[in-house]
PDB file of C-alpha atoms in Angstrom:
ATOM      1  CA  MET A   1       2.710  14.205   4.936  1.00 90.00           C
ATOM      2  CA  ASN A   2       0.545  12.398   7.302  1.00 93.00           C
ATOM      3  CA  ILE A   3       2.724   8.657   8.478  1.00 93.00           C
ATOM      4  CA  LEU A   4      -0.283   7.029  10.043  1.00 95.00           C
ATOM      5  CA  LEU A   5      -2.065   7.340   6.980  1.00 96.00           C
ATOM      6  CA  THR A   6       0.398   6.544   4.638  1.00 96.00           C
ATOM      7  CA  ARG A   7       1.412   3.118   6.039  1.00 95.00           C
ATOM      8  CA  TYR A   8      -2.125   2.065   6.721  1.00 96.00           C
ATOM      9  CA  LEU A   9      -2.823   2.635   2.777  1.00 96.00           C
ATOM     10  CA  ALA A  10       0.408   0.632   2.070  1.00 97.00           C
ATOM     11  CA  ILE A  11      -1.108  -1.690   4.631  1.00 95.00           C
ATOM     12  CA  PHE A  12      -3.941  -1.910   1.827  1.00 93.00           C
ATOM     13  CA  GLN A  13      -1.523  -1.833  -0.704  1.00 96.00           C
ATOM     14  CA  ALA A  14       0.027  -5.399   0.170  1.00 95.00           C
ATOM     15  CA  ARG A  15      -3.207  -6.605   1.010  1.00 94.00           C
ATOM     16  CA  VAL A  16      -4.614  -5.270  -2.535  1.00 93.00           C
ATOM     17  CA  SER A  17      -1.111  -7.389  -4.068  1.00 93.00           C
ATOM     18  CA  VAL A  18      -1.542 -10.561  -2.366  1.00 93.00           C
ATOM     19  CA  LEU A  19      -5.273 -10.886  -3.727  1.00 90.00           C
ATOM     20  CA  SER A  20      -4.224  -9.893  -7.199  1.00 90.00           C
ATOM     21  CA  ALA A  21      -1.719 -12.247  -6.722  1.00 91.00           C
ATOM     22  CA  CYS A  22      -4.462 -15.156  -5.978  1.00 88.00           C
ATOM     23  CA  SER A  23      -7.085 -13.814  -8.496  1.00 79.00           C
ATOM     24  CA  ASP A  24      -7.491 -17.418  -9.854  1.00 82.00           C
ATOM     25  CA  VAL A  25      -9.515 -18.000  -6.642  1.00 81.00           C
ATOM     26  CA  PHE A  26     -12.047 -15.378  -7.984  1.00 81.00           C
ATOM     27  CA  THR A  27     -14.170 -17.318  -9.285  1.00 84.00           C
ATOM     28  CA  GLU A  28     -17.906 -15.767  -9.651  1.00 88.00           C
ATOM     29  CA  LEU A  29     -17.979 -12.824 -12.242  1.00 89.00           C
ATOM     30  CA  SER A  30     -19.315 -11.194  -9.250  1.00 90.00           C
ATOM     31  CA  ASP A  31     -16.653 -11.191  -7.210  1.00 89.00           C
ATOM     32  CA  MET A  32     -14.038 -10.540  -9.895  1.00 89.00           C
ATOM     33  CA  LYS A  33     -15.879  -7.094 -10.003  1.00 92.00           C
ATOM     34  CA  GLU A  34     -15.919  -6.418  -6.674  1.00 92.00           C
ATOM     35  CA  PHE A  35     -11.936  -6.686  -6.420  1.00 92.00           C
ATOM     36  CA  ARG A  36     -11.628  -4.515  -8.917  1.00 92.00           C
ATOM     37  CA  LYS A  37     -14.128  -2.076  -7.775  1.00 95.00           C
ATOM     38  CA  LEU A  38     -11.827  -2.116  -4.659  1.00 92.00           C
ATOM     39  CA  LYS A  39      -8.795  -1.564  -6.350  1.00 94.00           C
ATOM     40  CA  GLY A  40     -10.314   1.079  -8.533  1.00 95.00           C
ATOM     41  CA  GLU A  41     -11.265   2.627  -5.038  1.00 96.00           C
ATOM     42  CA  ILE A  42      -7.984   2.383  -3.229  1.00 95.00           C
ATOM     43  CA  GLU A  43      -6.193   4.000  -6.234  1.00 95.00           C
ATOM     44  CA  GLU A  44      -8.270   6.850  -6.443  1.00 97.00           C
ATOM     45  CA  PHE A  45      -8.162   7.617  -2.621  1.00 96.00           C
ATOM     46  CA  ILE A  46      -4.332   7.416  -2.879  1.00 97.00           C
ATOM     47  CA  GLN A  47      -4.575   9.554  -5.642  1.00 97.00           C
ATOM     48  CA  ILE A  48      -7.050  12.221  -3.963  1.00 96.00           C
ATOM     49  CA  GLN A  49      -4.843  11.886  -1.077  1.00 96.00           C
ATOM     50  CA  HIS A  50      -2.027  12.424  -2.413  1.00 96.00           C
ATOM     51  CA  GLN A  51      -3.139  15.728  -4.548  1.00 96.00           C
ATOM     52  CA  LYS A  52      -3.894  17.318  -1.332  1.00 95.00           C
ATOM     53  CA  HIS A  53      -0.181  16.431  -0.138  1.00 93.00           C
ATOM     54  CA  GLY A  54      -1.182  13.423   2.482  1.00 91.00           C
ATOM     55  CA  VAL A  55       0.207  10.761   1.333  1.00 96.00           C
ATOM     56  CA  PRO A  56       2.864  10.036  -1.121  1.00 96.00           C
ATOM     57  CA  ALA A  57       1.969   9.037  -4.665  1.00 96.00           C
ATOM     58  CA  ASP A  58       2.936   4.976  -3.899  1.00 96.00           C
ATOM     59  CA  PRO A  59       2.295   4.909  -0.528  1.00 97.00           C
ATOM     60  CA  SER A  60       3.830   1.190  -0.466  1.00 96.00           C
ATOM     61  CA  GLU A  61       6.997   2.086  -1.648  1.00 96.00           C
ATOM     62  CA  LEU A  62       7.964   4.906   0.743  1.00 95.00           C
ATOM     63  CA  VAL A  63       7.128   2.534   3.943  1.00 95.00           C
ATOM     64  CA  SER A  64       9.209  -0.235   1.257  1.00 95.00           C
ATOM     65  CA  ARG A  65      11.884   2.718   1.821  1.00 95.00           C
ATOM     66  CA  GLU A  66      11.885   3.606   5.486  1.00 94.00           C
ATOM     67  CA  THR A  67      11.988   0.081   6.063  1.00 94.00           C
ATOM     68  CA  ASP A  68      15.133  -0.938   4.496  1.00 95.00           C
ATOM     69  CA  GLN A  69      16.911   2.325   5.897  1.00 94.00           C
ATOM     70  CA  ILE A  70      15.860   1.349   9.157  1.00 94.00           C
ATOM     71  CA  GLU A  71      17.351  -2.149   8.603  1.00 94.00           C
ATOM     72  CA  ARG A  72      20.569  -0.713   7.747  1.00 93.00           C
ATOM     73  CA  ALA A  73      20.747   1.543  10.532  1.00 92.00           C
ATOM     74  CA  LEU A  74      19.929  -1.383  12.692  1.00 93.00           C
ATOM     75  CA  GLU A  75      22.566  -3.561  10.799  1.00 91.00           C
ATOM     76  CA  THR A  76      25.478  -0.691  11.735  1.00 86.00           C
ATOM     77  CA  THR A  77      24.598  -0.331  15.071  1.00 86.00           C
ATOM     78  CA  ASP A  78      25.278  -4.605  15.726  1.00 81.00           C
ATOM     79  CA  HIS A  79      28.927  -3.562  14.120  1.00 79.00           C
ATOM     80  CA  LEU A  80      29.314  -1.170  16.214  1.00 76.00           C
TER      81      LEU A  80
END
C-alpha cells in the first residue's frame, strides 16, 4: 500500500466532502457540472488505485482510524 498516496487522497476526499456540504454556493450550472466531474474523477482514480492494491477502497476512513489509534496511544502514554 502506498501510504503517502493514501493520505493525499484522504485529503482530497475531505476537501470534496467540505465542498459537497457547501454545494449550495454553486449557483452556475457549469460550476455544478465541474464539481460533479471532479468528484467522479477522484472516485475513479481511487477505485483504479485500489484495484492495483495501491490504496484502500476508502482512504479517508483508513487515515481516520490511524489518527484515532495515534490519539489513543498518546492518551495512554500521558497516563503512564
